Tab-separated table of C-alpha atoms in Angstrom:
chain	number	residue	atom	x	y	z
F	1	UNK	CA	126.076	-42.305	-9.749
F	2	UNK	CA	125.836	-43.650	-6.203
F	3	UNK	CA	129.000	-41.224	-4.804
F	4	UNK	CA	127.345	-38.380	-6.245
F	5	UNK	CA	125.374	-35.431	-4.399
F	6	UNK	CA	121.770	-34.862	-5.192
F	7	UNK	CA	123.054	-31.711	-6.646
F	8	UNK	CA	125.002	-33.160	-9.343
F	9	UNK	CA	121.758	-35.533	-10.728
F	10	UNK	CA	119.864	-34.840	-13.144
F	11	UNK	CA	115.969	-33.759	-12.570
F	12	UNK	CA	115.210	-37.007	-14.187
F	13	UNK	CA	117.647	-38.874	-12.304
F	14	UNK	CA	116.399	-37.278	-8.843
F	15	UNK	CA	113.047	-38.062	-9.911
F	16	UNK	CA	113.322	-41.898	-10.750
F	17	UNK	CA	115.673	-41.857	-6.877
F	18	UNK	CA	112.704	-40.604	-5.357
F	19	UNK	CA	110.572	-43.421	-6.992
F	20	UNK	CA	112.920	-45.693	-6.069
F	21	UNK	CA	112.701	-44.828	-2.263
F	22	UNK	CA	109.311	-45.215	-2.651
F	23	UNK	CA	109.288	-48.057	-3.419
F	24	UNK	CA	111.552	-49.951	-0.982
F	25	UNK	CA	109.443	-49.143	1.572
F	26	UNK	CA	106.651	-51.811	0.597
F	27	UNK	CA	103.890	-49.341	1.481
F	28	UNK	CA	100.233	-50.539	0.934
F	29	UNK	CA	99.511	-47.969	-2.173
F	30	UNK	CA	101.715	-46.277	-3.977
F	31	UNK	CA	100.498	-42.496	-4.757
F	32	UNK	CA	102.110	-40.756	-7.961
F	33	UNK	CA	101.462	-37.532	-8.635
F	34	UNK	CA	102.679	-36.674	-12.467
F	35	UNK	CA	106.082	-39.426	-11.431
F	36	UNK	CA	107.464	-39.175	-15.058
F	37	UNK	CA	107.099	-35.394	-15.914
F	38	UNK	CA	110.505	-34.376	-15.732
F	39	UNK	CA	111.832	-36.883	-18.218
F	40	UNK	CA	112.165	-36.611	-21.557
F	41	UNK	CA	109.885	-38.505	-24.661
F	42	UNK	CA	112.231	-41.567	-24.740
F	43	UNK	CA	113.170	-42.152	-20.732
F	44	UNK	CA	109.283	-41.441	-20.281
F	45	UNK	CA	108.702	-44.691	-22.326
F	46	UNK	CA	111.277	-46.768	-20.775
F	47	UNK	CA	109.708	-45.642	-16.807
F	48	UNK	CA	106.430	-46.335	-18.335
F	49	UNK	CA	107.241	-50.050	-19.621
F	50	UNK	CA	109.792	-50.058	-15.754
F	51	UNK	CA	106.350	-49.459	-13.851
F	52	UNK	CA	104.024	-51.714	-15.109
F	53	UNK	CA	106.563	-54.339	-14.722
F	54	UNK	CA	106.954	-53.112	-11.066
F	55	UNK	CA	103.226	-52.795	-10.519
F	56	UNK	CA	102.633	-56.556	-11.778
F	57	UNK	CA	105.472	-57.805	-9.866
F	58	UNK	CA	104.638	-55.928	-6.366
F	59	UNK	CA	100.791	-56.269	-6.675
F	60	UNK	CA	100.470	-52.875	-4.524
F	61	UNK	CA	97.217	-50.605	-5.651
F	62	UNK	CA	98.735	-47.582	-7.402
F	63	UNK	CA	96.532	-43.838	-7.306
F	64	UNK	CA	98.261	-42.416	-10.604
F	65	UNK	CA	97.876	-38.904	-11.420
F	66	UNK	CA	98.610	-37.605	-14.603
F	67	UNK	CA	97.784	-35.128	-17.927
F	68	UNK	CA	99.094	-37.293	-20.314
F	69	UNK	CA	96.167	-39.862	-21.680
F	70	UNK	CA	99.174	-42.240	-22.960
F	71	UNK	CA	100.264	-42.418	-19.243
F	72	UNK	CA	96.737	-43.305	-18.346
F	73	UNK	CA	95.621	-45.366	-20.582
F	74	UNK	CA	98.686	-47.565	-20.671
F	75	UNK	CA	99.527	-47.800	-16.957
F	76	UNK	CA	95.718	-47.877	-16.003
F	77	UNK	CA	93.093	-50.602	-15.445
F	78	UNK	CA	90.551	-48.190	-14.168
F	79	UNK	CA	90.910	-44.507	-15.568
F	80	UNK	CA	89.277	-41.817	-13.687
F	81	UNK	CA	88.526	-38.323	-15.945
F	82	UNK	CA	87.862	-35.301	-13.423
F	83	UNK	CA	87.173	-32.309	-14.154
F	84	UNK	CA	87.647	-29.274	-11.631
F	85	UNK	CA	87.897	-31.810	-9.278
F	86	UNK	CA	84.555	-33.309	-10.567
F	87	UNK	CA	84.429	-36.591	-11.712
F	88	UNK	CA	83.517	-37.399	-15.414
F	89	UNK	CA	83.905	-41.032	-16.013
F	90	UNK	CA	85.451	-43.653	-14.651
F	91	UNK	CA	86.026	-47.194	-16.645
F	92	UNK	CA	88.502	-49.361	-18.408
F	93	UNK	CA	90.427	-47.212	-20.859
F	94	UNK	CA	89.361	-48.646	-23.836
F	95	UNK	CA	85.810	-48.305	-22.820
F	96	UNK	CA	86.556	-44.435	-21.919
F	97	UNK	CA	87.889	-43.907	-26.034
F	98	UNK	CA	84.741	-46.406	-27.556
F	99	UNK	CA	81.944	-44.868	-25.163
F	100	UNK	CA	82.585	-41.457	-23.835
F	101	UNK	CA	80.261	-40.409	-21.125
F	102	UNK	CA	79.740	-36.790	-22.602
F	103	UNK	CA	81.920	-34.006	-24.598
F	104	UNK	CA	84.597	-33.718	-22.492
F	105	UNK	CA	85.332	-37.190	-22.219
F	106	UNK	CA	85.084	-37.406	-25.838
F	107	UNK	CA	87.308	-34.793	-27.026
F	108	UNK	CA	90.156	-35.329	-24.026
F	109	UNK	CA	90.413	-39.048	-24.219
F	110	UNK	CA	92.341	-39.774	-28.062
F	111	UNK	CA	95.173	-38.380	-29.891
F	112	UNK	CA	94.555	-36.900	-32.537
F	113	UNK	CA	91.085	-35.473	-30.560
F	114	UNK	CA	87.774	-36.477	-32.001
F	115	UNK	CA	86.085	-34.426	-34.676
F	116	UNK	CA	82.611	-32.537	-33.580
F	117	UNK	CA	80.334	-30.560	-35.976
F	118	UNK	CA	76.583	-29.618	-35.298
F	119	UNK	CA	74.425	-31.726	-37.156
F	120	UNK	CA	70.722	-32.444	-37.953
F	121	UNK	CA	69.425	-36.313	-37.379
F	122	UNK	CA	66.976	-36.906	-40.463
F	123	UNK	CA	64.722	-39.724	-41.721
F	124	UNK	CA	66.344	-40.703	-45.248
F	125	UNK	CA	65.094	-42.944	-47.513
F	126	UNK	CA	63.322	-45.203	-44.746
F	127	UNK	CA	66.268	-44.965	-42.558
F	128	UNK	CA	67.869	-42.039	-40.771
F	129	UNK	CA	70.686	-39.882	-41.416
F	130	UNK	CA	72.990	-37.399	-40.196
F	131	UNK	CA	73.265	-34.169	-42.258
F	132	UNK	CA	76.290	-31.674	-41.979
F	133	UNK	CA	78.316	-29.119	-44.102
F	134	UNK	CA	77.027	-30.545	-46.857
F	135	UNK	CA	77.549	-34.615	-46.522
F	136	UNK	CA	74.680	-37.496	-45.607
F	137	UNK	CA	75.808	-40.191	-43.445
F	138	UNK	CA	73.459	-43.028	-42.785
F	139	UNK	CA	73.240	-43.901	-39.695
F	140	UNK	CA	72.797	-47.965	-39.667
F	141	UNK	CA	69.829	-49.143	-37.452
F	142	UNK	CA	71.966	-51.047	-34.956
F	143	UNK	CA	73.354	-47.269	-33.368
F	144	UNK	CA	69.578	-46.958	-32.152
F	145	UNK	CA	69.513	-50.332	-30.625
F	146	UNK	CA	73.006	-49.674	-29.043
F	147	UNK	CA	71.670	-45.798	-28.438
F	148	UNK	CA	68.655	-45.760	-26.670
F	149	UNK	CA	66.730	-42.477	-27.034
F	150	UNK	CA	68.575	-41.416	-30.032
F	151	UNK	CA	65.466	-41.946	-32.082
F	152	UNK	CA	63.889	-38.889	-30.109
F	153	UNK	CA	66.067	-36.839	-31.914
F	154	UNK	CA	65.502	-37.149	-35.419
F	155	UNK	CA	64.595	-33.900	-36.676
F	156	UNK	CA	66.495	-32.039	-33.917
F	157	UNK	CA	69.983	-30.722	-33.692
F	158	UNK	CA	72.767	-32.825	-32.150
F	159	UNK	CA	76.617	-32.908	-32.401
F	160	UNK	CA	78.184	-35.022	-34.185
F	161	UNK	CA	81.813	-36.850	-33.399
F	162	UNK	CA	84.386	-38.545	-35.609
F	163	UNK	CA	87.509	-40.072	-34.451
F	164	UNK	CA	90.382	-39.552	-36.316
F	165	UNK	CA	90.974	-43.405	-36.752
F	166	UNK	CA	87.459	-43.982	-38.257
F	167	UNK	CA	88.338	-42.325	-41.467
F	168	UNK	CA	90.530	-44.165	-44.047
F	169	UNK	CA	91.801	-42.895	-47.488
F	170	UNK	CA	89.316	-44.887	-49.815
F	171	UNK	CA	91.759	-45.751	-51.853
F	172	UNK	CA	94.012	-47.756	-49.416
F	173	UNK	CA	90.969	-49.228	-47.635
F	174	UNK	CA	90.655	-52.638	-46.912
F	175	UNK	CA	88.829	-55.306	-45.765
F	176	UNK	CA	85.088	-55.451	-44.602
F	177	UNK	CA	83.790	-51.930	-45.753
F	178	UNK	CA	80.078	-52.902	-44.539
F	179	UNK	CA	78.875	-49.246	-43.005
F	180	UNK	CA	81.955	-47.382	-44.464
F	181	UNK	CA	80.621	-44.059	-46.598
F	182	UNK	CA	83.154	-41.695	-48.893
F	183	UNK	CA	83.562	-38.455	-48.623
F	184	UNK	CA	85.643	-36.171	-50.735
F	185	UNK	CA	87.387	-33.550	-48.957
F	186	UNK	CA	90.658	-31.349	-49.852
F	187	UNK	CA	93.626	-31.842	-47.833
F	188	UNK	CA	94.818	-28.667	-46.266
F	189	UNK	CA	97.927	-29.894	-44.118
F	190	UNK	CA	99.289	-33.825	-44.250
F	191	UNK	CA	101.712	-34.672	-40.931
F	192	UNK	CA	103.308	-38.151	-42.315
F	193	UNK	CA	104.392	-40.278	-39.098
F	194	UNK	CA	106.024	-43.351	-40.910
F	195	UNK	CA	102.934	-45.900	-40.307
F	196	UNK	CA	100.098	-43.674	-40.614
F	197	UNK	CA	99.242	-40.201	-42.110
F	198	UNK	CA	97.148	-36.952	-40.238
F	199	UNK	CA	95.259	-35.654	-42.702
F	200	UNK	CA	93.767	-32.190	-41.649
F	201	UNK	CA	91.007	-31.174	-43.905
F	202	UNK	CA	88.162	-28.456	-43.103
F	203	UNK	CA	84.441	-28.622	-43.604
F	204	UNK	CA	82.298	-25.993	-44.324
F	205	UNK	CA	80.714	-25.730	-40.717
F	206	UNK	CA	81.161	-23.356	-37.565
F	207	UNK	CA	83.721	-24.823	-35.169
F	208	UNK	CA	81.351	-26.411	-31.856
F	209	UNK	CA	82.438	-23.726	-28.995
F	210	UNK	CA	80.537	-25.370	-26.535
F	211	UNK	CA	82.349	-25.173	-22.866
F	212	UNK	CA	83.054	-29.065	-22.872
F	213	UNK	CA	84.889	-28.496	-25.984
F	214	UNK	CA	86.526	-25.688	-25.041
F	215	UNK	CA	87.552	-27.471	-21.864
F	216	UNK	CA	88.809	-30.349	-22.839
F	217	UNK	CA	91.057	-29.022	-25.644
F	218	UNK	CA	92.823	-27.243	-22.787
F	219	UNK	CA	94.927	-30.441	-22.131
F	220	UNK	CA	95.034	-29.478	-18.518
F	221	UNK	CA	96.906	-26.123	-19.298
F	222	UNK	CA	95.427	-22.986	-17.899
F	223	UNK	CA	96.288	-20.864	-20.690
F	224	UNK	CA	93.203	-19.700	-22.728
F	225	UNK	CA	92.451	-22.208	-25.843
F	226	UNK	CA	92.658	-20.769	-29.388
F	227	UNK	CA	90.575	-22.115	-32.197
F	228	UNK	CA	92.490	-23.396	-35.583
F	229	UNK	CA	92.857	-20.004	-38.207
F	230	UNK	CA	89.842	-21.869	-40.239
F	231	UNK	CA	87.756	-18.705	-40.564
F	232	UNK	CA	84.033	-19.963	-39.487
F	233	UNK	CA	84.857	-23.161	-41.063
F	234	UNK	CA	86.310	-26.529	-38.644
F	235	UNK	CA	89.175	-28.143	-39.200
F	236	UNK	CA	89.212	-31.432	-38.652
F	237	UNK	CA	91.345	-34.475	-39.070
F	238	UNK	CA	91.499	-37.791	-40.495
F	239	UNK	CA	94.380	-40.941	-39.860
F	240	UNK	CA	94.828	-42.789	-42.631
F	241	UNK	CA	97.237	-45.610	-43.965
F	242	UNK	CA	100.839	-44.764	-45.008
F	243	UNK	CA	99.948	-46.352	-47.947
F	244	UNK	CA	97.900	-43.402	-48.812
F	245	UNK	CA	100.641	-40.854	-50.179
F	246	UNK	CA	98.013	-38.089	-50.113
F	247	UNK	CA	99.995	-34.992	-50.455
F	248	UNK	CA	98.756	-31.605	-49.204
F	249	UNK	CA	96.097	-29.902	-51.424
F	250	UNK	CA	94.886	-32.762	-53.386
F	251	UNK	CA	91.444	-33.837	-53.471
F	252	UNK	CA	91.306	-37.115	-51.671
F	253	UNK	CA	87.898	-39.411	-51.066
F	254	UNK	CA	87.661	-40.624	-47.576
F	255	UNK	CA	85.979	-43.432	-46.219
F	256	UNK	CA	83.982	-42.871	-42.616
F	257	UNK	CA	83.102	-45.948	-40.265
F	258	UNK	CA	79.204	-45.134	-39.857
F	259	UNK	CA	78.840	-47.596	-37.247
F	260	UNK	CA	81.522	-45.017	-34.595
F	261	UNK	CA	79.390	-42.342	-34.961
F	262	UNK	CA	78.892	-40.522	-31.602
F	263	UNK	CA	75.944	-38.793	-30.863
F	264	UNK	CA	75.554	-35.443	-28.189
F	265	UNK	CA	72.799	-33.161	-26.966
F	266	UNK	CA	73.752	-29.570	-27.567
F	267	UNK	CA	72.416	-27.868	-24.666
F	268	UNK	CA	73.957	-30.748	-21.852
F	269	UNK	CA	77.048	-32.217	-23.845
F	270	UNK	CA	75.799	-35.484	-22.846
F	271	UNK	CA	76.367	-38.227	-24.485
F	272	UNK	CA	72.857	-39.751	-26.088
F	273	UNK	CA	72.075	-43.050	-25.293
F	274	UNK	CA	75.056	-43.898	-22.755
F	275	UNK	CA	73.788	-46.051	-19.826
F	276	UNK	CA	75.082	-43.599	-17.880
F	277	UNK	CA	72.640	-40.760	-19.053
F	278	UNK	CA	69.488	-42.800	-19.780
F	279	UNK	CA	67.112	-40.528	-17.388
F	280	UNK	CA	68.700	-37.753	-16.966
């Protein structure tokens, strides 16, 4: 391509040139703003493998700005999550997806996003519990060691969140199931990615509209955010094993990883019992 004009390249093409005579000048940081938006799904991958190669062979500090979690939490060993320019979180990136700071965090940080429901914290049969739409999930006594102040809350309202990945199909599960609890649900829609299976099912509770929510399933987008056609009911969604071969609108029995429960207050969003919030 070298006796072509600028013209005649590609927007992907000019884009990785640019990077290019970035980096030839051996500056002191490097400072990417959104580097790899103009590519498409299978150059992006290929960049993204090409820069962290470059980044552990140059050793230069790299400020990298971008919507796409993948991005950061790939390329990144410190994330930042802002916010209207406020900042959320900052941490390693597996720590952001394992111990979100408050909603925001929680529902922008995983794909598919994390499940929330409101929910009622109750004493059950000498432990405690969390009640919603209809299903009882223990909640093991190590969550309130690991959660301190989430005992304040039993018999108050809370939100609850799920990820995705703590569900499995109880019939494909495996290994230690210690903590795991079934729940039968109907499958409304089944996406089938080769290795693993979105199961979207809906429980028979209002969708959570609070404005951390709201704002983080805007993805960054400025148009307004609509709400799955679920009626008042949520839709949620569950990744299970390929093994599975649930097919849409059959009953199914999940399994649910009690000990990944995440706790939040309803009025602040904030995450209970996060170091980060003890106090406040």
């Amino acid at each position: 391509y070298l006796k072509r004009k600028p013209a005649a390249l590609s927007g992907g093409q000019r884009q990785r040139v640019a990077m290019g005579r970035a980096i030839v000048r051996e500056p002191q940081a490097f400072l990417m703003d959104e580097p790899l938006s103009n590519l498409d799904a299978k150059l992006r991958v290929s960049m993204r493998a090409s820069l962290n190669q470059l980044h552990e062979r140059l050793g230069v500090t790299t400020v990298y700005v971008t919507h796409d979690q993948v991005e950061a939490m790939t390329l990144g060993d410190r994330v930042c999550v802002l916010r209207d320019g406020v900042l959320q979180q900052v941490d390693t990136p597996q720590n952001l997806f394992d111990d979100p700071v408050n909603l925001f965090v929680a529902g922008f940080m995983g794909s598919p996003a994390m499940n929330f429901t409101y929910a009622e914290l109750i004493r059950d049969n000498g432990g405690a519990a969390v009640a919603f739409a209809g299903y009882r999930l223990p909640v093991p006594d190590s969550t309130f060691a690991e959660k301190p102040g989430l005992d304040r809350y039993i018999g108050r309202k809370i939100i609850l969140g799920i990820r995705p990945s703590d569900f499995e199909d109880a019939g494909s599960a495996s290994g230690n199931s210690a903590g795991w609890v079934r729940i039968p649900v109907r499958a409304n829609v089944t996406e089938e990615l080769g290795s693993e299976i979105n199961v979207l099912f809906t429980i028979d509770a209002p969708p959570v509209e609070h404005k951390d929510t709201v704002a983080a399933a805007h993805d960054g987008d400025d148009e307004e955010t609509t709400l799955p056609l679920a009626g008042d009911k949520s839709l949620w969604t569950a990744r299970v094993n390929a093994r599975s071969h649930v097919r849409p609108g059959q009953e199914i029995e999940l399994v649910v990883d009690t000990h990944n429960l995440h706790f939040f207050d309803v009025d602040s969003g904030l995450s209970i019992g996060h170091e980060a919030n003890i106090g406040r």
